Short mmCIF file of N, CA and C in Angstrom, two decimals:
data_model
loop_
_atom_site.label_atom_id
_atom_site.label_comp_id
_atom_site.label_asym_id
_atom_site.label_seq_id
_atom_site.Cartn_x
_atom_site.Cartn_y
_atom_site.Cartn_z
N MET A 1280 29.82 -8.01 18.06
CA MET A 1280 30.48 -7.88 16.79
C MET A 1280 30.27 -6.47 16.25
N GLU A 1281 31.33 -5.85 15.82
CA GLU A 1281 31.26 -4.50 15.27
C GLU A 1281 31.02 -4.59 13.76
N ILE A 1282 30.11 -3.74 13.29
CA ILE A 1282 29.78 -3.71 11.86
C ILE A 1282 30.55 -2.57 11.21
N THR A 1283 31.22 -2.90 10.13
CA THR A 1283 32.00 -1.91 9.38
C THR A 1283 31.14 -1.31 8.28
N LYS A 1284 31.15 0.00 8.17
CA LYS A 1284 30.45 0.68 7.09
C LYS A 1284 31.51 1.13 6.08
N LEU A 1285 31.46 0.54 4.89
CA LEU A 1285 32.44 0.87 3.86
C LEU A 1285 32.12 2.21 3.21
N VAL A 1286 33.15 2.98 2.93
CA VAL A 1286 32.99 4.26 2.24
C VAL A 1286 34.02 4.29 1.11
N PRO A 1287 33.55 4.43 -0.14
CA PRO A 1287 34.51 4.46 -1.25
C PRO A 1287 35.39 5.71 -1.17
N LYS A 1288 36.63 5.57 -1.62
CA LYS A 1288 37.54 6.73 -1.64
C LYS A 1288 37.01 7.80 -2.58
N LYS A 1289 36.40 7.35 -3.68
CA LYS A 1289 35.84 8.29 -4.66
C LYS A 1289 34.41 7.88 -4.96
N LYS A 1290 33.47 8.80 -4.75
CA LYS A 1290 32.08 8.52 -5.09
C LYS A 1290 31.92 8.66 -6.60
N GLN A 1291 31.31 7.64 -7.19
CA GLN A 1291 31.10 7.65 -8.64
C GLN A 1291 29.76 7.02 -8.94
N GLY A 1292 28.94 7.73 -9.69
CA GLY A 1292 27.66 7.18 -10.10
C GLY A 1292 27.85 6.08 -11.12
N LEU A 1293 27.05 5.05 -11.01
CA LEU A 1293 27.13 3.92 -11.92
C LEU A 1293 25.89 3.87 -12.80
N VAL A 1294 26.07 3.35 -14.00
CA VAL A 1294 24.95 3.04 -14.88
C VAL A 1294 24.78 1.53 -14.81
N VAL A 1295 23.60 1.11 -14.34
CA VAL A 1295 23.30 -0.30 -14.16
C VAL A 1295 22.14 -0.67 -15.08
N VAL A 1296 22.32 -1.74 -15.85
CA VAL A 1296 21.27 -2.23 -16.73
C VAL A 1296 20.82 -3.60 -16.23
N LEU A 1297 19.51 -3.74 -16.03
CA LEU A 1297 18.91 -5.02 -15.63
C LEU A 1297 17.99 -5.44 -16.77
N THR A 1298 18.36 -6.50 -17.47
CA THR A 1298 17.63 -6.90 -18.66
C THR A 1298 17.42 -8.41 -18.69
N GLY A 1299 16.80 -8.90 -19.74
CA GLY A 1299 16.58 -10.32 -19.91
C GLY A 1299 15.11 -10.67 -19.87
N HIS A 1300 14.81 -11.94 -20.10
CA HIS A 1300 13.44 -12.39 -20.20
C HIS A 1300 12.95 -13.10 -18.94
N GLY A 1301 13.72 -13.03 -17.88
CA GLY A 1301 13.29 -13.65 -16.63
C GLY A 1301 12.63 -12.65 -15.70
N LYS A 1302 12.02 -13.18 -14.65
CA LYS A 1302 11.35 -12.36 -13.64
C LYS A 1302 12.38 -11.82 -12.65
N GLY A 1303 12.28 -10.54 -12.32
CA GLY A 1303 13.12 -10.00 -11.26
C GLY A 1303 13.87 -8.73 -11.58
N LYS A 1304 13.69 -8.15 -12.74
CA LYS A 1304 14.41 -6.93 -13.09
C LYS A 1304 13.95 -5.74 -12.24
N THR A 1305 12.64 -5.52 -12.21
CA THR A 1305 12.10 -4.44 -11.37
C THR A 1305 12.36 -4.75 -9.91
N THR A 1306 12.21 -6.00 -9.52
CA THR A 1306 12.44 -6.40 -8.13
C THR A 1306 13.87 -6.09 -7.71
N SER A 1307 14.82 -6.35 -8.59
CA SER A 1307 16.21 -6.03 -8.30
C SER A 1307 16.40 -4.52 -8.13
N ALA A 1308 15.79 -3.75 -9.02
CA ALA A 1308 15.89 -2.29 -8.93
C ALA A 1308 15.27 -1.80 -7.62
N MET A 1309 14.14 -2.39 -7.22
CA MET A 1309 13.51 -2.00 -5.96
C MET A 1309 14.40 -2.36 -4.77
N GLY A 1310 15.11 -3.46 -4.88
CA GLY A 1310 16.07 -3.82 -3.84
C GLY A 1310 17.17 -2.78 -3.73
N MET A 1311 17.62 -2.25 -4.87
CA MET A 1311 18.64 -1.19 -4.84
C MET A 1311 18.07 0.09 -4.26
N ALA A 1312 16.78 0.36 -4.50
CA ALA A 1312 16.14 1.53 -3.89
C ALA A 1312 16.11 1.37 -2.38
N LEU A 1313 15.75 0.19 -1.91
CA LEU A 1313 15.73 -0.09 -0.47
C LEU A 1313 17.12 0.06 0.14
N ARG A 1314 18.10 -0.52 -0.53
CA ARG A 1314 19.49 -0.44 -0.06
C ARG A 1314 19.96 1.01 -0.04
N SER A 1315 19.64 1.77 -1.09
CA SER A 1315 20.03 3.18 -1.16
C SER A 1315 19.41 3.98 -0.03
N ALA A 1316 18.12 3.72 0.25
CA ALA A 1316 17.45 4.41 1.35
C ALA A 1316 18.15 4.11 2.67
N GLY A 1317 18.63 2.88 2.81
CA GLY A 1317 19.37 2.51 4.02
C GLY A 1317 20.65 3.31 4.20
N HIS A 1318 21.19 3.81 3.10
CA HIS A 1318 22.39 4.66 3.15
C HIS A 1318 22.03 6.15 3.15
N GLY A 1319 20.73 6.45 3.23
CA GLY A 1319 20.30 7.85 3.27
C GLY A 1319 20.30 8.53 1.91
N LEU A 1320 20.34 7.76 0.83
CA LEU A 1320 20.34 8.34 -0.52
C LEU A 1320 18.90 8.59 -0.97
N HIS A 1321 18.70 9.64 -1.72
CA HIS A 1321 17.39 9.96 -2.27
C HIS A 1321 17.22 9.28 -3.62
N VAL A 1322 16.08 8.62 -3.80
CA VAL A 1322 15.82 7.80 -4.99
C VAL A 1322 14.54 8.27 -5.66
N SER A 1323 14.59 8.40 -6.98
CA SER A 1323 13.39 8.63 -7.76
C SER A 1323 13.23 7.47 -8.74
N ILE A 1324 12.04 6.88 -8.74
CA ILE A 1324 11.73 5.76 -9.62
C ILE A 1324 10.67 6.24 -10.61
N ILE A 1325 10.96 6.09 -11.89
CA ILE A 1325 10.00 6.45 -12.92
C ILE A 1325 9.70 5.18 -13.71
N GLN A 1326 8.45 4.76 -13.66
CA GLN A 1326 8.03 3.55 -14.36
C GLN A 1326 7.42 3.93 -15.70
N PHE A 1327 8.04 3.47 -16.77
CA PHE A 1327 7.64 3.85 -18.12
C PHE A 1327 6.44 3.08 -18.65
N MET A 1328 6.22 1.85 -18.20
CA MET A 1328 5.16 1.06 -18.81
C MET A 1328 4.18 0.48 -17.79
N LYS A 1329 4.31 0.85 -16.56
CA LYS A 1329 3.38 0.36 -15.55
C LYS A 1329 2.46 1.50 -15.17
N GLY A 1330 1.24 1.18 -14.83
CA GLY A 1330 0.32 2.23 -14.44
C GLY A 1330 -1.13 1.85 -14.57
N ASP A 1331 -1.42 0.72 -15.23
CA ASP A 1331 -2.82 0.35 -15.40
C ASP A 1331 -3.26 -0.78 -14.47
N ILE A 1332 -2.30 -1.48 -13.87
CA ILE A 1332 -2.62 -2.57 -12.95
C ILE A 1332 -1.80 -2.35 -11.68
N TYR A 1333 -2.45 -2.40 -10.53
CA TYR A 1333 -1.78 -2.15 -9.24
C TYR A 1333 -0.60 -3.10 -9.04
N THR A 1334 0.46 -2.55 -8.47
CA THR A 1334 1.62 -3.34 -8.08
C THR A 1334 2.08 -2.89 -6.70
N GLY A 1335 2.52 -3.82 -5.88
CA GLY A 1335 2.81 -3.56 -4.47
C GLY A 1335 3.88 -2.52 -4.21
N GLU A 1336 4.81 -2.32 -5.15
CA GLU A 1336 5.86 -1.33 -4.90
C GLU A 1336 5.30 0.08 -4.77
N TRP A 1337 4.14 0.35 -5.36
CA TRP A 1337 3.56 1.69 -5.27
C TRP A 1337 3.34 2.09 -3.82
N ASP A 1338 2.80 1.18 -3.01
CA ASP A 1338 2.58 1.49 -1.60
C ASP A 1338 3.80 1.13 -0.75
N GLY A 1339 4.56 0.14 -1.20
CA GLY A 1339 5.76 -0.26 -0.46
C GLY A 1339 6.78 0.86 -0.33
N VAL A 1340 7.00 1.61 -1.41
CA VAL A 1340 8.01 2.68 -1.33
C VAL A 1340 7.56 3.80 -0.39
N LYS A 1341 6.25 3.96 -0.20
CA LYS A 1341 5.77 4.99 0.72
C LYS A 1341 6.25 4.73 2.15
N LEU A 1342 6.50 3.47 2.46
CA LEU A 1342 6.98 3.11 3.79
C LEU A 1342 8.42 3.56 4.02
N LEU A 1343 9.11 3.91 2.94
CA LEU A 1343 10.50 4.37 3.05
C LEU A 1343 10.58 5.88 3.30
N GLY A 1344 9.45 6.52 3.41
CA GLY A 1344 9.41 7.95 3.74
C GLY A 1344 9.85 8.82 2.58
N ASP A 1345 10.49 9.92 2.92
CA ASP A 1345 10.87 10.93 1.93
C ASP A 1345 12.09 10.54 1.10
N LEU A 1346 12.70 9.41 1.39
CA LEU A 1346 13.91 9.05 0.66
C LEU A 1346 13.63 8.46 -0.72
N VAL A 1347 12.46 7.85 -0.91
CA VAL A 1347 12.15 7.19 -2.18
C VAL A 1347 10.79 7.65 -2.67
N GLU A 1348 10.75 8.02 -3.95
CA GLU A 1348 9.49 8.37 -4.59
C GLU A 1348 9.32 7.52 -5.84
N LEU A 1349 8.05 7.29 -6.21
CA LEU A 1349 7.76 6.47 -7.38
C LEU A 1349 6.71 7.16 -8.23
N HIS A 1350 6.97 7.19 -9.54
CA HIS A 1350 6.04 7.77 -10.50
C HIS A 1350 5.69 6.70 -11.54
N ALA A 1351 4.44 6.23 -11.52
CA ALA A 1351 3.97 5.29 -12.53
C ALA A 1351 3.39 6.13 -13.68
N THR A 1352 4.16 6.29 -14.74
CA THR A 1352 3.79 7.22 -15.80
C THR A 1352 3.15 6.55 -17.00
N GLY A 1353 3.17 5.23 -17.05
CA GLY A 1353 2.70 4.53 -18.24
C GLY A 1353 1.22 4.20 -18.20
N LYS A 1354 0.80 3.55 -19.27
CA LYS A 1354 -0.57 3.06 -19.40
C LYS A 1354 -0.56 1.56 -19.57
N GLY A 1355 0.38 0.92 -18.93
CA GLY A 1355 0.49 -0.53 -19.03
C GLY A 1355 1.43 -0.95 -20.15
N PHE A 1356 1.50 -2.25 -20.35
CA PHE A 1356 2.42 -2.80 -21.34
C PHE A 1356 1.81 -2.67 -22.73
N CYS A 1357 2.48 -1.95 -23.57
CA CYS A 1357 2.03 -1.64 -24.92
C CYS A 1357 1.86 -2.91 -25.76
N GLY A 1358 0.63 -3.13 -26.25
CA GLY A 1358 0.39 -4.20 -27.19
C GLY A 1358 0.22 -5.60 -26.61
N ILE A 1359 0.19 -5.74 -25.27
CA ILE A 1359 0.01 -7.08 -24.68
C ILE A 1359 -1.03 -7.05 -23.58
N GLN A 1360 -1.43 -8.22 -23.14
CA GLN A 1360 -2.36 -8.42 -22.04
C GLN A 1360 -3.65 -7.63 -22.23
N GLY A 1361 -4.11 -7.51 -23.48
CA GLY A 1361 -5.35 -6.81 -23.77
C GLY A 1361 -5.30 -5.32 -23.51
N ASN A 1362 -4.11 -4.74 -23.48
CA ASN A 1362 -3.98 -3.31 -23.24
C ASN A 1362 -4.71 -2.54 -24.35
N PRO A 1363 -5.66 -1.67 -23.97
CA PRO A 1363 -6.52 -1.02 -24.98
C PRO A 1363 -5.96 0.25 -25.61
N TYR A 1364 -4.83 0.74 -25.13
CA TYR A 1364 -4.34 2.03 -25.59
C TYR A 1364 -3.51 1.90 -26.87
N PRO A 1365 -3.70 2.81 -27.81
CA PRO A 1365 -2.91 2.75 -29.05
C PRO A 1365 -1.46 3.14 -28.80
N HIS A 1366 -0.60 2.69 -29.72
CA HIS A 1366 0.84 2.97 -29.63
C HIS A 1366 1.10 4.47 -29.46
N ALA A 1367 0.39 5.31 -30.18
CA ALA A 1367 0.62 6.76 -30.12
C ALA A 1367 0.41 7.29 -28.69
N GLU A 1368 -0.58 6.74 -27.99
CA GLU A 1368 -0.83 7.19 -26.61
C GLU A 1368 0.27 6.71 -25.68
N HIS A 1369 0.72 5.49 -25.86
CA HIS A 1369 1.85 4.99 -25.07
C HIS A 1369 3.08 5.86 -25.32
N ARG A 1370 3.33 6.22 -26.56
CA ARG A 1370 4.49 7.06 -26.90
C ARG A 1370 4.36 8.43 -26.24
N ARG A 1371 3.17 9.03 -26.30
CA ARG A 1371 2.97 10.33 -25.63
C ARG A 1371 3.30 10.24 -24.15
N ASN A 1372 2.83 9.20 -23.49
CA ASN A 1372 3.12 9.03 -22.05
C ASN A 1372 4.61 8.87 -21.81
N ALA A 1373 5.28 8.06 -22.65
CA ALA A 1373 6.72 7.85 -22.48
C ALA A 1373 7.49 9.14 -22.71
N GLN A 1374 7.04 9.96 -23.64
CA GLN A 1374 7.70 11.24 -23.89
C GLN A 1374 7.50 12.17 -22.70
N GLN A 1375 6.33 12.13 -22.08
CA GLN A 1375 6.09 12.91 -20.86
C GLN A 1375 6.99 12.41 -19.72
N ALA A 1376 7.17 11.09 -19.65
CA ALA A 1376 8.05 10.52 -18.63
C ALA A 1376 9.48 11.02 -18.81
N LEU A 1377 9.92 11.19 -20.06
CA LEU A 1377 11.27 11.71 -20.31
C LEU A 1377 11.41 13.14 -19.77
N LEU A 1378 10.36 13.92 -19.86
CA LEU A 1378 10.40 15.28 -19.28
C LEU A 1378 10.56 15.21 -17.76
N LEU A 1379 9.90 14.24 -17.15
CA LEU A 1379 10.04 14.03 -15.70
C LEU A 1379 11.46 13.59 -15.35
N VAL A 1380 12.04 12.72 -16.16
CA VAL A 1380 13.43 12.28 -15.96
C VAL A 1380 14.34 13.50 -15.97
N ASP A 1381 14.17 14.36 -16.97
CA ASP A 1381 14.99 15.56 -17.09
C ASP A 1381 14.83 16.45 -15.86
N GLU A 1382 13.61 16.60 -15.39
CA GLU A 1382 13.34 17.40 -14.19
C GLU A 1382 14.07 16.83 -12.97
N LYS A 1383 14.01 15.51 -12.81
CA LYS A 1383 14.66 14.87 -11.66
C LYS A 1383 16.18 15.02 -11.74
N ILE A 1384 16.74 14.90 -12.92
CA ILE A 1384 18.19 15.07 -13.08
C ILE A 1384 18.59 16.50 -12.76
N ARG A 1385 17.86 17.46 -13.32
CA ARG A 1385 18.21 18.88 -13.12
C ARG A 1385 18.01 19.34 -11.68
N SER A 1386 17.13 18.68 -10.94
CA SER A 1386 16.82 19.11 -9.57
C SER A 1386 18.03 19.01 -8.64
N GLY A 1387 18.91 18.05 -8.90
CA GLY A 1387 20.06 17.83 -8.03
C GLY A 1387 19.70 17.19 -6.70
N LEU A 1388 18.46 16.73 -6.54
CA LEU A 1388 18.00 16.18 -5.26
C LEU A 1388 18.20 14.68 -5.12
N TYR A 1389 18.50 13.99 -6.21
CA TYR A 1389 18.51 12.53 -6.19
C TYR A 1389 19.90 11.98 -6.48
N GLN A 1390 20.25 10.96 -5.70
CA GLN A 1390 21.51 10.26 -5.93
C GLN A 1390 21.29 9.00 -6.76
N VAL A 1391 20.04 8.53 -6.82
CA VAL A 1391 19.70 7.33 -7.57
C VAL A 1391 18.45 7.61 -8.40
N LEU A 1392 18.53 7.28 -9.69
CA LEU A 1392 17.39 7.43 -10.58
C LEU A 1392 17.15 6.08 -11.25
N ILE A 1393 15.95 5.53 -11.04
CA ILE A 1393 15.59 4.23 -11.61
C ILE A 1393 14.58 4.47 -12.72
N LEU A 1394 14.91 4.01 -13.92
CA LEU A 1394 14.03 4.13 -15.08
C LEU A 1394 13.51 2.72 -15.39
N ASP A 1395 12.40 2.39 -14.76
CA ASP A 1395 11.84 1.05 -14.84
C ASP A 1395 11.15 0.84 -16.18
N GLU A 1396 11.51 -0.24 -16.87
CA GLU A 1396 10.96 -0.64 -18.17
C GLU A 1396 11.35 0.29 -19.31
N ILE A 1397 12.38 1.11 -19.13
CA ILE A 1397 12.79 1.99 -20.22
C ILE A 1397 13.38 1.19 -21.39
N ASN A 1398 13.98 0.04 -21.09
CA ASN A 1398 14.51 -0.78 -22.19
C ASN A 1398 13.37 -1.25 -23.09
N ASN A 1399 12.25 -1.66 -22.50
CA ASN A 1399 11.07 -2.05 -23.28
C ASN A 1399 10.55 -0.85 -24.08
N ALA A 1400 10.48 0.30 -23.42
CA ALA A 1400 9.99 1.51 -24.09
C ALA A 1400 10.85 1.84 -25.31
N LEU A 1401 12.14 1.65 -25.19
CA LEU A 1401 13.04 1.89 -26.32
C LEU A 1401 12.81 0.85 -27.41
N ASP A 1402 12.71 -0.40 -27.03
CA ASP A 1402 12.49 -1.48 -28.00
C ASP A 1402 11.18 -1.30 -28.76
N LEU A 1403 10.17 -0.73 -28.12
CA LEU A 1403 8.85 -0.53 -28.74
C LEU A 1403 8.71 0.84 -29.41
N ASN A 1404 9.82 1.59 -29.48
CA ASN A 1404 9.82 2.92 -30.11
C ASN A 1404 8.90 3.92 -29.41
N LEU A 1405 8.78 3.77 -28.10
CA LEU A 1405 8.05 4.77 -27.31
C LEU A 1405 8.99 5.91 -26.95
N VAL A 1406 10.27 5.60 -26.84
CA VAL A 1406 11.35 6.57 -26.70
C VAL A 1406 12.40 6.21 -27.74
N ASP A 1407 13.26 7.16 -28.06
CA ASP A 1407 14.28 6.96 -29.08
C ASP A 1407 15.64 6.74 -28.44
N LEU A 1408 16.50 6.03 -29.14
CA LEU A 1408 17.84 5.74 -28.63
C LEU A 1408 18.58 7.03 -28.26
N ASN A 1409 18.51 8.05 -29.12
CA ASN A 1409 19.23 9.29 -28.81
C ASN A 1409 18.71 9.94 -27.53
N GLN A 1410 17.42 9.75 -27.21
CA GLN A 1410 16.88 10.30 -25.96
C GLN A 1410 17.46 9.59 -24.74
N VAL A 1411 17.60 8.28 -24.84
CA VAL A 1411 18.15 7.52 -23.71
C VAL A 1411 19.65 7.81 -23.57
N LEU A 1412 20.35 7.89 -24.68
CA LEU A 1412 21.78 8.24 -24.62
C LEU A 1412 21.97 9.63 -24.03
N ASP A 1413 21.05 10.54 -24.32
CA ASP A 1413 21.11 11.90 -23.77
C ASP A 1413 20.97 11.87 -22.24
N ILE A 1414 20.13 10.98 -21.73
CA ILE A 1414 19.99 10.83 -20.27
C ILE A 1414 21.33 10.40 -19.68
N LEU A 1415 21.99 9.45 -20.33
CA LEU A 1415 23.29 8.98 -19.84
C LEU A 1415 24.30 10.13 -19.81
N LYS A 1416 24.26 10.99 -20.80
CA LYS A 1416 25.19 12.13 -20.86
C LYS A 1416 24.87 13.19 -19.82
N LYS A 1417 23.57 13.44 -19.59
CA LYS A 1417 23.13 14.53 -18.71
C LYS A 1417 23.25 14.22 -17.23
N ARG A 1418 23.22 12.96 -16.87
CA ARG A 1418 23.20 12.63 -15.45
C ARG A 1418 24.48 13.14 -14.78
N PRO A 1419 24.36 13.65 -13.57
CA PRO A 1419 25.55 14.07 -12.84
C PRO A 1419 26.49 12.88 -12.59
N PRO A 1420 27.79 13.13 -12.53
CA PRO A 1420 28.76 12.03 -12.39
C PRO A 1420 28.58 11.18 -11.13
N GLU A 1421 27.96 11.72 -10.09
CA GLU A 1421 27.78 10.94 -8.86
C GLU A 1421 26.40 10.28 -8.78
N MET A 1422 25.55 10.48 -9.78
CA MET A 1422 24.21 9.89 -9.76
C MET A 1422 24.25 8.47 -10.32
N HIS A 1423 23.64 7.54 -9.58
CA HIS A 1423 23.47 6.17 -10.06
C HIS A 1423 22.21 6.13 -10.93
N LEU A 1424 22.32 5.51 -12.09
CA LEU A 1424 21.22 5.40 -13.03
C LEU A 1424 20.97 3.93 -13.29
N ILE A 1425 19.75 3.48 -13.04
CA ILE A 1425 19.39 2.07 -13.20
C ILE A 1425 18.31 1.98 -14.26
N LEU A 1426 18.57 1.19 -15.31
CA LEU A 1426 17.65 1.03 -16.42
C LEU A 1426 17.19 -0.42 -16.47
N THR A 1427 15.88 -0.64 -16.39
CA THR A 1427 15.38 -2.01 -16.39
C THR A 1427 14.57 -2.29 -17.65
N GLY A 1428 14.30 -3.56 -17.87
CA GLY A 1428 13.42 -4.00 -18.94
C GLY A 1428 14.11 -4.93 -19.92
N ARG A 1429 13.30 -5.70 -20.60
CA ARG A 1429 13.80 -6.64 -21.62
C ARG A 1429 14.43 -5.88 -22.78
N GLU A 1430 15.19 -6.62 -23.55
CA GLU A 1430 15.72 -6.12 -24.83
C GLU A 1430 16.57 -4.85 -24.69
N ALA A 1431 17.46 -4.80 -23.73
CA ALA A 1431 18.34 -3.64 -23.59
C ALA A 1431 19.11 -3.44 -24.90
N HIS A 1432 19.14 -2.23 -25.36
CA HIS A 1432 19.82 -1.89 -26.62
C HIS A 1432 21.33 -2.09 -26.47
N PRO A 1433 21.98 -2.66 -27.49
CA PRO A 1433 23.43 -2.90 -27.40
C PRO A 1433 24.26 -1.65 -27.07
N GLU A 1434 23.85 -0.48 -27.55
CA GLU A 1434 24.60 0.75 -27.22
C GLU A 1434 24.47 1.11 -25.75
N ILE A 1435 23.30 0.86 -25.18
CA ILE A 1435 23.10 1.13 -23.75
C ILE A 1435 23.94 0.15 -22.94
N VAL A 1436 23.91 -1.12 -23.34
CA VAL A 1436 24.71 -2.14 -22.67
C VAL A 1436 26.19 -1.77 -22.72
N ALA A 1437 26.66 -1.32 -23.86
CA ALA A 1437 28.07 -0.97 -24.03
C ALA A 1437 28.48 0.18 -23.12
N ARG A 1438 27.58 1.11 -22.86
CA ARG A 1438 27.91 2.29 -22.04
C ARG A 1438 27.70 2.08 -20.55
N ALA A 1439 27.05 0.99 -20.18
CA ALA A 1439 26.76 0.72 -18.76
C ALA A 1439 28.01 0.25 -18.03
N ASP A 1440 28.02 0.48 -16.72
CA ASP A 1440 29.10 -0.01 -15.86
C ASP A 1440 28.83 -1.44 -15.41
N THR A 1441 27.56 -1.74 -15.17
CA THR A 1441 27.15 -3.06 -14.69
C THR A 1441 25.92 -3.48 -15.49
N VAL A 1442 25.94 -4.71 -16.00
CA VAL A 1442 24.80 -5.25 -16.73
C VAL A 1442 24.52 -6.64 -16.18
N SER A 1443 23.25 -6.86 -15.80
CA SER A 1443 22.83 -8.18 -15.36
C SER A 1443 21.68 -8.63 -16.24
N GLU A 1444 21.74 -9.88 -16.65
CA GLU A 1444 20.67 -10.45 -17.46
C GLU A 1444 19.93 -11.48 -16.62
N VAL A 1445 18.62 -11.29 -16.51
CA VAL A 1445 17.79 -12.20 -15.75
C VAL A 1445 17.20 -13.20 -16.74
N ARG A 1446 17.47 -14.47 -16.50
CA ARG A 1446 17.06 -15.53 -17.41
C ARG A 1446 16.04 -16.42 -16.73
N GLU A 1447 14.92 -16.64 -17.41
CA GLU A 1447 13.91 -17.53 -16.85
C GLU A 1447 14.35 -18.98 -17.00
N ILE A 1448 14.30 -19.70 -15.91
CA ILE A 1448 14.54 -21.13 -15.92
C ILE A 1448 13.20 -21.84 -15.76
N LYS A 1449 12.38 -21.30 -14.89
CA LYS A 1449 11.08 -21.88 -14.60
C LYS A 1449 10.20 -20.76 -14.04
N HIS A 1450 8.93 -20.76 -14.38
CA HIS A 1450 8.03 -19.72 -13.86
C HIS A 1450 6.67 -20.35 -13.56
N ALA A 1451 6.10 -20.00 -12.43
CA ALA A 1451 4.81 -20.54 -12.00
C ALA A 1451 3.72 -20.27 -13.04
N TYR A 1452 3.82 -19.17 -13.75
CA TYR A 1452 2.84 -18.81 -14.78
C TYR A 1452 2.71 -19.92 -15.82
N ARG A 1453 3.79 -20.57 -16.12
CA ARG A 1453 3.80 -21.65 -17.12
C ARG A 1453 3.04 -22.89 -16.61
N LYS A 1454 2.79 -22.94 -15.29
CA LYS A 1454 2.01 -24.04 -14.71
C LYS A 1454 0.57 -23.58 -14.43
N ASP A 1455 0.17 -22.48 -15.07
CA ASP A 1455 -1.17 -21.90 -14.90
C ASP A 1455 -1.45 -21.46 -13.47
N ILE A 1456 -0.41 -21.07 -12.76
CA ILE A 1456 -0.59 -20.48 -11.43
C ILE A 1456 -0.69 -18.97 -11.61
N GLU A 1457 -1.75 -18.39 -11.09
CA GLU A 1457 -1.98 -16.95 -11.24
C GLU A 1457 -0.87 -16.15 -10.55
N PRO A 1458 -0.59 -14.92 -11.05
CA PRO A 1458 0.36 -14.04 -10.36
C PRO A 1458 -0.05 -13.82 -8.92
N GLN A 1459 0.92 -13.84 -8.03
CA GLN A 1459 0.66 -13.74 -6.59
C GLN A 1459 1.14 -12.39 -6.04
N PRO A 1460 0.28 -11.73 -5.20
CA PRO A 1460 0.66 -10.45 -4.61
C PRO A 1460 1.94 -10.59 -3.78
N GLY A 1461 2.79 -9.59 -3.92
CA GLY A 1461 4.04 -9.59 -3.16
C GLY A 1461 5.16 -10.33 -3.84
N ILE A 1462 4.84 -11.25 -4.72
CA ILE A 1462 5.85 -12.00 -5.45
C ILE A 1462 5.88 -11.56 -6.91
N ASP A 1463 4.74 -11.48 -7.53
CA ASP A 1463 4.67 -11.16 -8.95
C ASP A 1463 4.25 -9.72 -9.24
N TYR A 1464 3.64 -9.07 -8.29
CA TYR A 1464 3.23 -7.68 -8.50
C TYR A 1464 3.05 -6.96 -7.19
#
């Protein structure tokens, strides 16, 4: 059987929003990173709120070689799970992450930019709406931009090309089952 490789007539970067209160937003974005690497696209992943607890994608993306890079810029989830850092420190980190986003956009090296948990960062006032809208304006027309996290802002949703909402139906956590490596982190 011959496999057909589809090529669009016109390459166009998409803005994809993955939001909702269910599990799988980051996982979906990581799947797009894997898929993009399969097409030889260069991917930069910037995690806005992860960084204090190990997660498997940090080492998993290393297996994809030079095509995918990951930057965990946060200090964990602001205000939950006993996170000890004050809001001001979380905001400083998120503002530094925005400088990294700008650097990645200006470099011209990446076809895919994933901003993991940026919706949460916006909802918690770690970044401002005008800053996120500026990213949408600055990105090159052929760059895919993926924004994950709960509580996606209505203006971001309105400007996106694709929006998926992940809804929890059932979660093992609710049955007091601890998070499992490879599935939950």
